[in-house]
Every structure is written in C-alpha cells, then in structure tokens.
Coordinates of C-alpha atoms (C1' of nucleotides) in Angstrom, one line a residue:
Chain A
M1 CA -4.4 -34.1 42.4
N2 CA -1.1 -33.2 43.9
A3 CA -1.0 -33.1 47.6
P4 CA -1.7 -29.5 48.8
A5 CA 1.6 -29.8 50.8
Q6 CA 3.6 -29.8 47.5
L7 CA 2.1 -26.4 46.5
K8 CA 3.2 -24.9 50.0
E9 CA 6.9 -24.6 49.2
P10 CA 7.5 -21.1 47.8
K11 CA 10.2 -22.2 45.4
S12 CA 11.7 -18.7 45.5
R13 CA 8.8 -17.2 43.5
P14 CA 6.9 -14.2 44.8
F15 CA 3.4 -14.7 45.9
A16 CA 2.0 -17.7 44.3
S17 CA -0.8 -20.0 45.6
E18 CA -2.6 -17.6 48.0
C19 CA -3.6 -15.1 45.4
A20 CA -5.0 -17.7 43.1
V21 CA -7.2 -19.2 45.8
C22 CA -8.4 -15.8 46.3
L23 CA -10.5 -15.7 43.1
L24 CA -8.7 -13.9 40.5
F25 CA -5.5 -12.0 40.8
E26 CA -6.4 -10.2 37.5
L27 CA -9.6 -8.9 39.1
K28 CA -7.5 -7.2 41.6
I29 CA -9.7 -8.2 44.3
C30 CA -6.9 -9.6 46.4
P31 CA -3.8 -7.2 46.1
A32 CA -1.7 -10.3 46.3
V33 CA 1.6 -8.3 46.4
S34 CA 0.7 -6.4 49.5
D35 CA -1.1 -9.0 51.6
T36 CA -3.5 -6.5 53.1
N37 CA -7.0 -7.7 54.2
H38 CA -6.5 -10.9 52.5
H39 CA -9.1 -12.8 54.3
D40 CA -12.1 -10.5 53.5
C41 CA -11.8 -11.6 49.8
P42 CA -15.1 -12.9 48.6
G43 CA -13.4 -15.5 46.4
R44 CA -12.0 -17.4 49.2
R45 CA -14.9 -19.6 49.4
L46 CA -14.2 -21.0 45.9
Q47 CA -12.4 -24.4 46.2
P48 CA -10.3 -25.5 43.2
I49 CA -11.2 -28.9 41.8
S50 CA -7.7 -30.0 41.6
E51 CA -4.0 -28.7 41.9
H52 CA -1.2 -29.6 39.7
R53 CA 2.4 -29.0 39.3
I54 CA 4.0 -29.8 35.9
P55 CA 7.5 -29.3 34.4
A56 CA 8.4 -26.9 31.6
R57 CA 7.4 -27.8 28.0
R58 CA 4.5 -29.9 29.1
M59 CA 0.9 -29.1 27.9
I60 CA -1.6 -28.0 30.5
Y61 CA -4.4 -28.5 28.1
R62 CA -5.1 -29.0 24.5
Q63 CA -7.1 -27.2 22.0
R64 CA -10.7 -28.5 22.4
D65 CA -10.3 -30.0 25.9
L66 CA -12.7 -29.7 28.9
P67 CA -15.0 -27.0 28.0
D68 CA -16.3 -26.3 31.6
E69 CA -13.3 -26.0 33.7
V70 CA -11.0 -23.1 34.0
P71 CA -7.3 -23.5 34.7
F72 CA -5.6 -20.9 36.8
I73 CA -1.9 -20.2 36.8
C74 CA -0.5 -20.2 40.4
S75 CA 3.3 -20.0 39.7
G76 CA 5.4 -20.1 36.6
W77 CA 5.0 -18.9 33.1
A78 CA 2.8 -20.5 30.4
A79 CA 1.6 -19.7 26.9
S80 CA -1.7 -20.1 25.3
V81 CA -1.0 -21.1 21.7
V82 CA -2.9 -22.0 18.6
T83 CA -1.5 -24.7 16.4
L84 CA -2.5 -25.0 12.8
L85 CA -2.9 -28.3 10.9
D86 CA 0.4 -28.0 9.3
G87 CA 2.3 -27.2 12.5
R88 CA 2.6 -23.4 12.3
R89 CA 2.1 -22.1 15.8
Q90 CA 1.0 -18.7 17.1
I91 CA 1.3 -17.8 20.7
L92 CA -1.6 -15.5 21.7
A93 CA -0.5 -14.6 25.2
F94 CA 1.9 -15.4 27.9
L95 CA 0.4 -16.3 31.1
L96 CA 1.9 -15.1 34.2
P97 CA 1.2 -16.1 37.9
G98 CA -2.4 -15.1 38.7
D99 CA -3.6 -15.1 35.2
I100 CA -6.8 -16.8 34.4
V101 CA -6.0 -18.9 31.3
S102 CA -9.1 -18.2 29.3
A103 CA -12.3 -16.4 29.9
A104 CA -14.1 -18.5 27.3
P105 CA -15.1 -21.5 29.4
L106 CA -16.6 -19.1 31.8
F107 CA -19.3 -18.6 29.4
G108 CA -19.5 -21.9 27.6
V109 CA -17.7 -20.7 24.5
A110 CA -15.2 -23.0 22.8
G111 CA -11.9 -21.2 23.2
D112 CA -9.8 -23.3 20.9
C113 CA -6.3 -22.7 21.9
S114 CA -4.0 -24.9 24.1
V115 CA -1.9 -23.9 27.0
E116 CA 1.6 -25.0 27.4
A117 CA 4.0 -24.5 30.4
I118 CA 7.1 -22.6 29.7
T119 CA 8.7 -23.0 33.1
E120 CA 7.6 -25.4 35.7
V121 CA 4.0 -24.4 36.5
Q122 CA 1.7 -24.7 39.3
Y123 CA -2.0 -24.4 38.4
R124 CA -5.5 -25.2 39.6
W125 CA -8.7 -26.1 37.9
Y126 CA -11.8 -24.2 38.9
R127 CA -15.3 -25.1 38.0
G128 CA -16.4 -22.5 35.4
I129 CA -20.0 -22.4 36.7
E130 CA -18.9 -21.7 40.3
L131 CA -16.6 -19.0 39.2
R132 CA -19.3 -17.4 37.0
A133 CA -21.7 -17.7 39.8
A134 CA -19.3 -16.0 42.2
L135 CA -18.8 -13.2 39.7
M136 CA -22.5 -12.6 39.1
S137 CA -23.3 -12.5 42.8
N138 CA -21.2 -9.5 43.3
S139 CA -21.7 -6.4 41.2
A140 CA -18.3 -4.9 42.0
L141 CA -16.6 -8.2 41.0
L142 CA -18.7 -8.3 37.9
E143 CA -17.7 -4.7 37.0
K144 CA -14.1 -5.6 37.3
A145 CA -14.5 -8.8 35.4
S146 CA -16.1 -7.0 32.4
R147 CA -13.3 -4.5 32.5
L148 CA -10.9 -7.4 32.4
L149 CA -12.7 -8.9 29.4
V150 CA -12.5 -5.6 27.5
H151 CA -8.8 -5.3 28.4
R152 CA -8.2 -8.8 27.1
E153 CA -9.9 -7.9 23.9
L154 CA -7.8 -4.7 23.5
R155 CA -4.6 -6.7 24.1
A156 CA -5.5 -9.1 21.4
R157 CA -6.1 -6.2 19.1
Q158 CA -2.9 -4.7 19.9
L159 CA -1.2 -8.0 19.1
A160 CA -3.1 -8.0 15.7
V161 CA -1.8 -4.6 14.9
D162 CA 1.7 -5.7 15.8
L163 CA 1.6 -8.9 13.7
G164 CA 0.0 -7.0 10.9
R165 CA 1.9 -3.9 10.5
R166 CA 5.2 -4.0 12.4
S167 CA 8.7 -5.2 11.5
A168 CA 10.5 -8.0 13.3
E169 CA 12.5 -5.6 15.3
E170 CA 9.5 -3.7 16.4
R171 CA 7.5 -6.8 17.3
I172 CA 10.3 -8.2 19.5
A173 CA 11.0 -5.0 21.3
R174 CA 7.3 -4.6 21.9
L175 CA 7.0 -8.1 23.3
I176 CA 9.8 -7.5 25.6
L177 CA 8.4 -4.1 26.9
G178 CA 5.0 -5.6 27.1
L179 CA 6.2 -8.4 29.4
R180 CA 8.2 -6.0 31.5
E181 CA 5.0 -3.8 32.0
R182 CA 2.9 -6.9 33.0
L183 CA 5.5 -8.2 35.3
A184 CA 6.0 -4.7 36.9
E185 CA 2.2 -4.7 37.6
R186 CA 2.8 -7.7 39.6
G187 CA 5.9 -6.4 41.3
M188 CA 8.1 -8.9 39.4
A189 CA 10.4 -6.5 37.8
R190 CA 13.3 -4.6 39.3
D191 CA 13.9 -1.4 37.3
H192 CA 15.2 -2.6 33.9
T193 CA 15.8 -6.2 34.4
I194 CA 13.1 -9.0 34.4
E195 CA 13.0 -12.6 34.6
F196 CA 13.0 -14.0 31.2
P197 CA 12.3 -17.8 30.8
L198 CA 11.3 -17.7 27.2
R199 CA 13.2 -19.6 24.5
Q200 CA 13.8 -17.9 21.2
H201 CA 11.1 -20.1 19.8
H202 CA 8.6 -18.8 22.2
V203 CA 9.5 -15.3 21.1
A204 CA 9.2 -16.5 17.4
D205 CA 5.8 -18.0 18.0
A206 CA 4.6 -14.9 19.8
T207 CA 5.8 -12.5 17.2
G208 CA 4.9 -14.5 14.1
L209 CA 8.6 -15.0 13.1
T210 CA 11.0 -17.9 12.9
S211 CA 13.3 -18.7 15.7
V212 CA 16.3 -18.3 13.3
H213 CA 15.2 -14.7 12.6
V214 CA 14.5 -14.0 16.2
S215 CA 18.1 -15.2 16.9
K216 CA 19.5 -12.7 14.4
V217 CA 17.5 -9.8 15.7
L218 CA 18.4 -10.4 19.2
I219 CA 22.1 -10.8 18.5
D220 CA 21.7 -7.3 16.7
F221 CA 20.0 -5.8 19.7
R222 CA 22.8 -7.0 21.9
R223 CA 25.5 -5.8 19.5
R224 CA 24.0 -2.4 19.6
G225 CA 24.0 -2.4 23.5
L226 CA 20.2 -2.3 23.8
I227 CA 19.6 -5.4 25.9
E228 CA 21.5 -8.1 27.7
V229 CA 20.3 -11.6 28.2
S230 CA 21.9 -14.0 30.7
D231 CA 20.8 -16.8 32.7
R232 CA 17.0 -16.6 32.1
S233 CA 17.0 -12.9 32.8
L234 CA 16.9 -9.9 30.6
T235 CA 17.9 -6.3 31.1
I236 CA 17.2 -3.3 29.1
L237 CA 20.4 -1.4 28.9
D238 CA 19.2 1.5 26.7
P239 CA 15.6 2.1 27.8
V240 CA 15.1 5.3 25.6
E241 CA 16.5 3.8 22.4
F242 CA 14.7 0.6 22.9
Q243 CA 11.4 2.3 23.4
R244 CA 12.0 4.2 20.3
I245 CA 12.4 1.2 18.4
A246 CA 9.4 -0.4 19.9
N247 CA 7.0 2.4 19.1
M248 CA 7.6 3.4 15.7
R249 CA 10.0 3.4 12.7
Chain B
M1 CA -28.4 15.6 15.0
N2 CA -30.1 14.6 11.7
A3 CA -33.8 14.5 11.7
P4 CA -35.2 11.1 12.4
A5 CA -37.1 11.4 9.3
Q6 CA -34.0 11.0 7.3
L7 CA -33.4 7.6 8.9
K8 CA -36.8 6.4 8.0
E9 CA -36.2 5.6 4.3
P10 CA -35.1 2.1 4.2
K11 CA -32.6 2.7 1.3
S12 CA -33.0 -1.0 0.1
R13 CA -31.0 -2.4 3.0
P14 CA -32.4 -5.2 5.1
F15 CA -33.6 -4.2 8.6
A16 CA -31.6 -1.3 9.9
S17 CA -32.8 1.3 12.4
E18 CA -35.3 -0.9 14.4
C19 CA -32.8 -3.5 15.6
A20 CA -30.3 -0.8 16.7
V21 CA -32.9 1.0 18.8
C22 CA -33.7 -2.3 20.4
L23 CA -30.5 -2.3 22.4
L24 CA -27.9 -4.6 20.7
F25 CA -28.4 -6.7 17.7
E26 CA -25.2 -8.6 18.6
L27 CA -26.8 -9.5 21.8
K28 CA -29.5 -11.3 19.9
I29 CA -32.2 -9.8 22.2
C30 CA -34.2 -8.7 19.2
P31 CA -34.2 -11.3 16.5
A32 CA -34.1 -8.5 14.0
V33 CA -34.3 -10.7 10.9
S34 CA -37.5 -12.2 11.9
D35 CA -39.5 -9.4 13.4
T36 CA -41.1 -11.4 16.1
N37 CA -42.1 -10.1 19.6
H38 CA -40.0 -7.0 18.7
H39 CA -41.9 -4.8 21.3
D40 CA -41.1 -6.9 24.4
C41 CA -37.4 -6.1 24.0
P42 CA -36.1 -4.5 27.2
G43 CA -33.7 -2.2 25.3
R44 CA -36.4 -0.3 23.7
R45 CA -36.5 2.3 26.5
L46 CA -32.9 3.4 25.7
Q47 CA -32.9 6.6 23.6
P48 CA -30.1 7.4 21.4
I49 CA -28.2 10.7 22.0
S50 CA -28.1 11.5 18.4
E51 CA -28.5 10.0 14.9
H52 CA -26.2 10.6 11.9
R53 CA -25.8 9.7 8.3
I54 CA -22.6 10.1 6.7
P55 CA -21.1 9.3 3.3
A56 CA -18.5 6.6 2.5
R57 CA -15.0 7.4 3.4
R58 CA -15.8 9.7 6.3
M59 CA -14.6 9.3 9.8
I60 CA -17.2 8.3 12.4
Y61 CA -14.9 8.9 15.2
R62 CA -11.1 9.3 15.7
Q63 CA -8.6 7.5 17.8
R64 CA -9.0 9.1 21.4
D65 CA -12.4 10.7 20.9
L66 CA -15.3 10.9 23.3
P67 CA -14.6 8.2 25.9
D68 CA -18.2 7.9 27.3
E69 CA -20.4 7.5 24.3
V70 CA -20.9 4.5 22.2
P71 CA -21.5 4.6 18.4
F72 CA -23.8 2.0 17.0
I73 CA -24.1 1.0 13.4
C74 CA -27.7 1.2 12.0
S75 CA -27.0 0.5 8.4
G76 CA -23.9 0.3 6.0
W77 CA -20.5 -0.9 6.6
A78 CA -17.7 0.7 8.7
A79 CA -14.3 -0.4 9.9
S80 CA -12.4 0.1 13.1
V81 CA -8.9 0.9 12.3
V82 CA -5.6 1.7 14.1
T83 CA -3.3 4.1 12.4
L84 CA 0.4 4.3 13.6
L85 CA 2.4 7.5 13.6
D86 CA 4.0 6.8 10.3
G87 CA 0.6 6.1 8.6
R88 CA 0.6 2.3 8.5
R89 CA -3.0 1.2 9.1
Q90 CA -4.5 -2.1 10.5
I91 CA -8.3 -2.7 10.3
L92 CA -9.2 -4.7 13.3
A93 CA -12.9 -5.3 12.4
F94 CA -15.4 -4.6 9.8
L95 CA -18.6 -3.3 11.5
L96 CA -21.9 -4.4 10.1
P97 CA -25.3 -3.1 10.7
G98 CA -26.3 -3.9 14.2
D99 CA -22.7 -3.9 15.5
I100 CA -21.7 -2.1 18.5
V101 CA -18.6 -0.2 17.6
S102 CA -16.6 -0.9 20.6
A103 CA -17.2 -2.3 24.0
A104 CA -14.4 -0.4 25.6
P105 CA -16.3 2.8 26.4
L106 CA -19.0 0.7 28.1
F107 CA -16.5 0.2 30.9
G108 CA -14.4 3.4 30.7
V109 CA -11.5 1.8 29.0
A110 CA -9.6 3.9 26.3
G111 CA -10.2 1.9 23.1
D112 CA -7.9 3.8 21.0
C113 CA -9.0 3.0 17.5
S114 CA -10.9 5.1 15.1
V115 CA -14.0 4.1 13.0
E116 CA -14.4 5.0 9.3
A117 CA -17.3 4.6 7.1
I118 CA -16.9 2.2 4.1
T119 CA -20.3 2.8 2.6
E120 CA -22.8 5.4 3.5
V121 CA -23.5 4.7 7.1
Q122 CA -26.2 5.5 9.5
Y123 CA -25.4 5.3 13.2
R124 CA -26.5 6.5 16.5
W125 CA -24.7 7.5 19.7
Y126 CA -25.7 5.9 23.0
R127 CA -24.7 7.1 26.4
G128 CA -22.3 4.4 27.8
I129 CA -23.5 4.6 31.3
E130 CA -27.1 4.0 30.3
L131 CA -26.2 1.0 28.2
R132 CA -24.3 -0.4 30.9
A133 CA -26.9 0.3 33.4
A134 CA -29.5 -1.5 31.2
L135 CA -27.1 -4.4 30.9
M136 CA -26.6 -4.7 34.5
S137 CA -30.2 -4.6 35.3
N138 CA -31.1 -7.7 33.5
S139 CA -29.0 -10.9 34.2
A140 CA -30.0 -12.5 30.9
L141 CA -28.8 -9.4 28.9
L142 CA -25.7 -9.5 31.1
E143 CA -25.1 -13.1 30.4
K144 CA -25.3 -12.4 26.6
A145 CA -23.2 -9.3 26.8
S146 CA -20.4 -11.2 28.6
R147 CA -20.6 -14.0 25.9
L148 CA -20.4 -11.2 23.4
L149 CA -17.3 -9.9 24.9
V150 CA -15.7 -13.2 24.9
H151 CA -16.5 -13.8 21.3
R152 CA -15.0 -10.4 20.4
E153 CA -11.8 -11.5 22.2
L154 CA -11.8 -14.7 20.3
R155 CA -12.2 -13.0 17.0
A156 CA -9.4 -10.7 17.7
R157 CA -7.3 -13.7 18.6
Q158 CA -8.2 -15.4 15.5
L159 CA -7.3 -12.3 13.5
A160 CA -3.8 -12.4 15.3
V161 CA -3.3 -15.9 14.3
D162 CA -4.1 -15.1 10.6
L163 CA -1.8 -12.1 10.6
G164 CA 0.9 -13.8 12.4
R165 CA 1.1 -17.2 10.6
R166 CA -0.9 -17.2 7.4
S167 CA 0.1 -16.4 3.8
A168 CA -1.4 -13.5 1.8
E169 CA -3.7 -15.9 -0.1
E170 CA -5.0 -17.6 3.0
R171 CA -5.5 -14.3 4.8
I172 CA -7.6 -12.9 1.9
A173 CA -9.6 -16.0 1.5
R174 CA -10.3 -16.2 5.2
L175 CA -11.3 -12.5 5.3
I176 CA -13.9 -13.2 2.6
L177 CA -15.3 -16.3 4.2
G178 CA -15.4 -14.6 7.6
L179 CA -17.4 -11.8 6.2
R180 CA -19.7 -14.3 4.4
E181 CA -20.4 -16.0 7.7
R182 CA -21.1 -12.8 9.5
L183 CA -23.4 -11.6 6.8
A184 CA -25.2 -14.9 6.8
E185 CA -25.9 -14.6 10.4
R186 CA -27.7 -11.4 9.6
G187 CA -29.5 -12.9 6.7
M188 CA -27.5 -10.7 4.4
A189 CA -26.0 -13.4 2.2
R190 CA -27.7 -15.5 -0.4
D191 CA -25.9 -18.9 -0.9
H192 CA -22.5 -18.0 -2.3
T193 CA -22.8 -14.4 -3.2
I194 CA -22.5 -11.4 -0.8
E195 CA -22.6 -7.6 -1.0
F196 CA -19.0 -6.5 -1.0
P197 CA -18.4 -2.8 -0.7
L198 CA -14.8 -3.2 0.3
R199 CA -12.1 -1.5 -1.7
Q200 CA -8.9 -3.3 -2.3
H201 CA -7.2 -1.1 0.2
H202 CA -9.7 -2.2 2.9
V203 CA -8.8 -5.7 2.2
A204 CA -5.1 -4.7 2.4
D205 CA -5.5 -2.9 5.6
A206 CA -7.5 -5.8 7.1
T207 CA -5.0 -8.4 6.1
G208 CA -1.7 -6.6 6.8
L209 CA -0.8 -6.5 3.1
T210 CA -0.5 -3.7 0.5
S211 CA -3.1 -2.9 -1.9
V212 CA -0.9 -3.8 -4.8
H213 CA -0.4 -7.2 -3.5
V214 CA -4.1 -7.7 -2.8
S215 CA -4.7 -6.8 -6.4
K216 CA -2.4 -9.4 -7.5
V217 CA -3.8 -12.1 -5.3
L218 CA -7.4 -11.3 -6.2
I219 CA -6.6 -11.5 -9.9
D220 CA -5.1 -14.8 -9.4
F221 CA -8.1 -16.0 -7.5
R222 CA -10.3 -14.9 -10.4
R223 CA -8.0 -16.4 -12.9
R224 CA -8.4 -19.7 -11.1
G225 CA -12.1 -19.4 -11.3
L226 CA -12.4 -19.3 -7.4
I227 CA -14.3 -16.1 -7.1
E228 CA -15.9 -13.4 -9.1
V229 CA -16.3 -9.8 -8.1
S230 CA -18.6 -7.3 -9.9
D231 CA -20.4 -4.2 -9.0
R232 CA -19.7 -4.2 -5.3
S233 CA -20.8 -7.9 -5.0
L234 CA -18.7 -11.1 -4.6
T235 CA -19.5 -14.6 -5.4
I236 CA -17.5 -17.7 -4.4
L237 CA -17.5 -19.8 -7.5
D238 CA -15.6 -22.8 -6.1
P239 CA -16.6 -23.1 -2.4
V240 CA -14.7 -26.3 -1.8
E241 CA -11.4 -25.3 -3.2
F242 CA -11.9 -21.7 -1.7
Q243 CA -12.3 -23.2 1.7
R244 CA -9.3 -25.4 1.3
I245 CA -7.1 -22.4 0.6
A246 CA -8.5 -20.5 3.5
N247 CA -7.9 -23.2 6.1
M248 CA -4.5 -24.6 5.5
R249 CA -1.5 -25.0 3.3
Chain C
dC1 C1' 29.7 -38.7 28.7
dG2 C1' 26.0 -38.3 25.7
dC3 C1' 22.0 -36.6 24.3
dA4 C1' 18.1 -33.5 23.4
dG5 C1' 17.0 -29.1 23.2
dT6 C1' 18.8 -24.5 22.0
dT7 C1' 21.4 -20.9 19.6
dT8 C1' 24.2 -19.3 16.0
dT9 C1' 25.9 -19.0 11.2
dG10 C1' 25.9 -18.7 6.3
dA11 C1' 23.9 -19.6 1.8
dT12 C1' 20.0 -19.3 -0.8
dT13 C1' 15.0 -18.6 -1.8
dT14 C1' 10.5 -16.7 -1.5
dC15 C1' 7.2 -13.7 -0.6
dT16 C1' 5.6 -9.4 -0.2
dG17 C1' 6.6 -4.4 -0.4
dT18 C1' 8.1 -0.3 -3.1
dC19 C1' 7.9 2.7 -6.9
dA20 C1' 6.1 4.5 -10.8
dA21 C1' 3.3 4.6 -14.6
dC22 C1' -0.9 4.0 -16.7
dG23 C1' -6.0 3.0 -17.5
dT24 C1' -10.6 3.2 -15.8
dC25 C1' -14.4 4.9 -13.5
dT26 C1' -17.4 8.3 -11.3
dG27 C1' -19.1 12.3 -10.0
dT28 C1' -18.8 17.3 -10.6
dG29 C1' -19.1 21.6 -12.5
dG30 C1' -18.7 24.7 -16.3
Chain D
dC1 C1' -22.1 17.4 -23.2
dC2 C1' -17.5 17.7 -22.3
dA3 C1' -13.4 18.4 -19.3
dC4 C1' -11.5 17.4 -15.2
dA5 C1' -10.1 15.6 -10.7
dG6 C1' -9.8 12.1 -7.5
dA7 C1' -10.2 7.5 -6.3
dC8 C1' -9.4 3.0 -7.6
dG9 C1' -7.3 -1.0 -10.1
dT10 C1' -3.6 -3.1 -12.8
dT11 C1' 1.1 -3.9 -14.3
dG12 C1' 6.0 -4.5 -14.4
dA13 C1' 10.6 -3.9 -12.7
dC14 C1' 13.0 -4.2 -8.7
dA15 C1' 14.3 -4.1 -3.6
dG16 C1' 14.2 -5.9 0.9
dA17 C1' 12.5 -8.5 4.7
dA18 C1' 12.1 -12.7 6.6
dA19 C1' 11.8 -17.8 5.6
dT20 C1' 14.0 -21.9 4.5
dC21 C1' 17.7 -25.2 4.7
dA22 C1' 21.6 -27.2 6.7
dA23 C1' 25.3 -27.5 9.7
dA24 C1' 27.8 -26.5 13.6
dA25 C1' 28.6 -24.9 18.3
dC26 C1' 26.7 -24.5 22.8
dT27 C1' 24.0 -25.6 27.0
dG28 C1' 22.2 -28.2 30.7
dC29 C1' 21.0 -32.4 32.5
dG30 C1' 20.4 -37.3 33.6

DNA sequence: CGCAGTTTTGATTTCTGTCAACGTCTGTGG
DNA sequence: CCACAGACGTTGACAGAAATCAAAACTGCG
C-alpha cells in the first residue's frame, strides 16, 4: 500500500528489502548479507501483494486474521504473541528482518497468534498459494523449506523446555544468548554487543515472567558485571560466566 | 530384531502394526481406524529396518542417538523428553500409536531429545532417507507431511504458552483434555473416559511441575468431582467445569 | 511542559518446590 | 505362601521463587 519509494531508504539498517523480495531469507536462497548472484534467485518472480511500514507497538496482524496471506519482515523487529482471554501474554518468537512470520498460512492451518511490531517495521504480504507453489516447484527449495519447518519446531520445543524447567535467570540469559546467535547469523552482531530494542515487558512476555521480576534480574546481572544495557543496545561483558548461567544451574 | 510373529498378537489394543507399516498414520494416508482401501496406500512398499517390543519405563532412544533412522510407534504410549544436565526433565510430547517419533532425522537435523516407553511399546525403525524419498515422490503425501510439520510446530507453541503463562491446575487440565482429543482422533476414547497409563511423574514432567504438586492438584480435582482415575483409566465427570478450568482463569 | 510509556523499589502474598516420612501396590524369588 | 524390593502416591511442615500491588523516578517525545 505504501509507495515502494518509501521502502527504498535504508534507514541505517543492514540489508532489508532486497532479501525479502528474493523469496525467503530463512531459506538461505539469497545470501542477503553477501550480495552475490542475487539475481539468479528463483524467488525473484514472486511479487508481494502489498508493502507496509508501521511504527513500533502497532499490530501487524491479529490472532485469527487473514488465513491465506503471509506477512514477511523486511526490516525491524516484531514479535509473534499469543494473548489469553484474561490478558496474559506469551511471546513465542521474535521476528527479525528476513523472517517469515508464520509457516501456518502456507498450508492452510489456522496459526492463531498475532504479530506486533517492536521497532518500526517494514513488511510485505505475500500470497500463501504463490509462495507454496514456488516452493513445490523446486525440490532444492522444498528441501530447505522442510528443514526450516523442522528447525522452527525444534526452537518451539526448546522454548517449552526453558519455560517448563528453567529459573528466571536462566530464561533471561538464554533469551539474550539466543537472540545474539540469531543476529550473528544475519551479520547483525559485532562480537559481544547487539542491537536490543526490546522493552522489559517484551522480555517478560517471552520468558513467562512479569516485567517487575525481569527488572530485578536484569539489575542483578548488571550489578554482577555480566551485561550492560544502554541506548537500545546490549553487550555481554562476561561471556563465559553468562553462558554458564544460561546453560545450567 | 524381534520376530515379526511377536508383533502379530493384537494384545487388545486397537489397530496397531498395520497402520504403521502403511507409512504414517499421522499423515492420514491410511485411515487406519476404518480399514478401507488399505492396500492402495503408497507407503506399503516401505520396509522397516527392525521391529522391537520393549517393556514400560525403558528407553527407546537417547538424546543424540542414531541421526538417520526414524522410530515409529506401533502400539503403546511413549514420551519424548529432554533431560538437562542436572536432571530436570521436560516431556515435550506423548507419543501415541501411529506417531512418528520425530521429524528431525527425516531432514538430517539433530533433534536432541530422548524417547521413553510409558507402557509396553512396539515400535519400528525406518530409514530416514527412504521415508523422505517416499514423501518427495508423491506431492499429495508431501502436502500432508508439510501440514503435519506445521501442526507439530503449533502444538509445541501451544505447549510453550501453557508452560509460560498458565497455572498448575490449568496445565494439568489442558494436558488431560489434549490427550483426550488426540485419542479421540484415533478412535481410542469413548465419550468421557480414556485409557490413562501416565504416572503422576509423567504428568509432572509434561507440565513443568513436581510430582508432589501434581498429586495435590489431582486430589483436589477428584475432591471437587471433576475427574475420576482408576486402574489406568480416567474419566471426566464434569466436562463443562473441567473445560472451564482448562481454558482460562 | 506534560504526558504516556518505562523502569525501579519495597512490602507483601501466593504458588509451587523441597524434604522427609509413610502407606500402598506389584511383581519377584525363595 | 510369604518376604522383600522398587515404584508409586499421599501428607504435612517448611522454604523459596516469582507474582502482585503500589508508588515513585525516569525517559523520550510531541
């Protein structure tokens, strides 16, 4: 809906729109970081239905919206979140640039979680059927897509283990380390500092805690010299100890 | 390894071996419940590598075992469980007859959880590559497999929401209702009573609680006339109220 | 400047875990 | 047939982690 021109300005984020056009970043078809043979990518034929740019804290879509279209993050951070009747919220995943929001609509499955922007977000809608057709047409793509699905399941399971069996400290440390890893995959992390646009209530919703308690744990992390947070960026000061906290107890 | 003859005896369980041979029950290729056109099933060509029968409480395989072979439950209940270094355990799913244990080896992904028998279990190993090849060869199968993968992810996410944001009562009630639903899909539930071979520590490991606390909650459920457990079977006495507890608060 | 959204703080409560003991049940083997 | 061991379930006293509540301080932004 927005003019494509609007999407052109890079806004100081690394690679954004290009990789999304090129089918799926997560499928690693287009190695978006290194812009090599970008134009051979089979996904390039796919045209998005529409393009949007929305400010932070806005909803990209709601639980039970449009079953057949697939939103795709071009730049910014978003979260896919489930909200219970009484307002309790659980964030199931943070969506980074290049992430497909949900695989469910691709196969006509309900999905049932909403997506909210954390920072300003650029995203595009694709038609599920077209995406699926593109996948099915190419067996290498398909292979990667399946692997991607399996990985998504594994990440969801890992989250379940964390929520079921780990302490607040462990959960928060693991969240941070997990984000760092994912950002590093995208070339968005320098050594031990990462962009960190999350509010404490995001951390709380992702770890199954309250923001009050998240605050206390983070303060304690800082007091112990483990991490440092300033100006929407986070650096891990004591990687060894932090890793230790994250893995066990 | 066991003689196939051993698998023949039905052991008073509904449909067991046949549906497993016939590729994947979960793929719904063979409507195993109603034995219609059983022999047209494209999976019938697949031969298992080996067949086993093991008693309750034994391990089917360990975290980090055989990456390329896929175990497949023919009869009995099993659980896929993650164990942390210090012994904390989280059950990620209960595996019912016809369940593929993990999709991960199908695509060469690690997987990283073990599988334990809850009741006596019959299972078969299949070669991951063959299964995958069979899937890829048939686009209808493939379609269903993908849908299955998506569903698995959704169930894992649902579990994460439960563990992150719901009380002990809710979690336990939801576990029971979830099992009833899955059993019903397989024709293994009459109205409101189901086979329930789980020990309280299984419930605990699946809900992220301790078995002591599970005991207390279950006692309370019984005291309130919500459920009744006897002789490895469970009946929901007050479905309406039980549902209410499970869904919200 | 003022306001809305955050973060921090401290007091208090609630839920769930921990520990330890005991009773039951089942299957096993003498 | 009995004794025994191991797994399981129940109980109660207590501890600890995290939630809840409420208020205050901070931040950024229009």
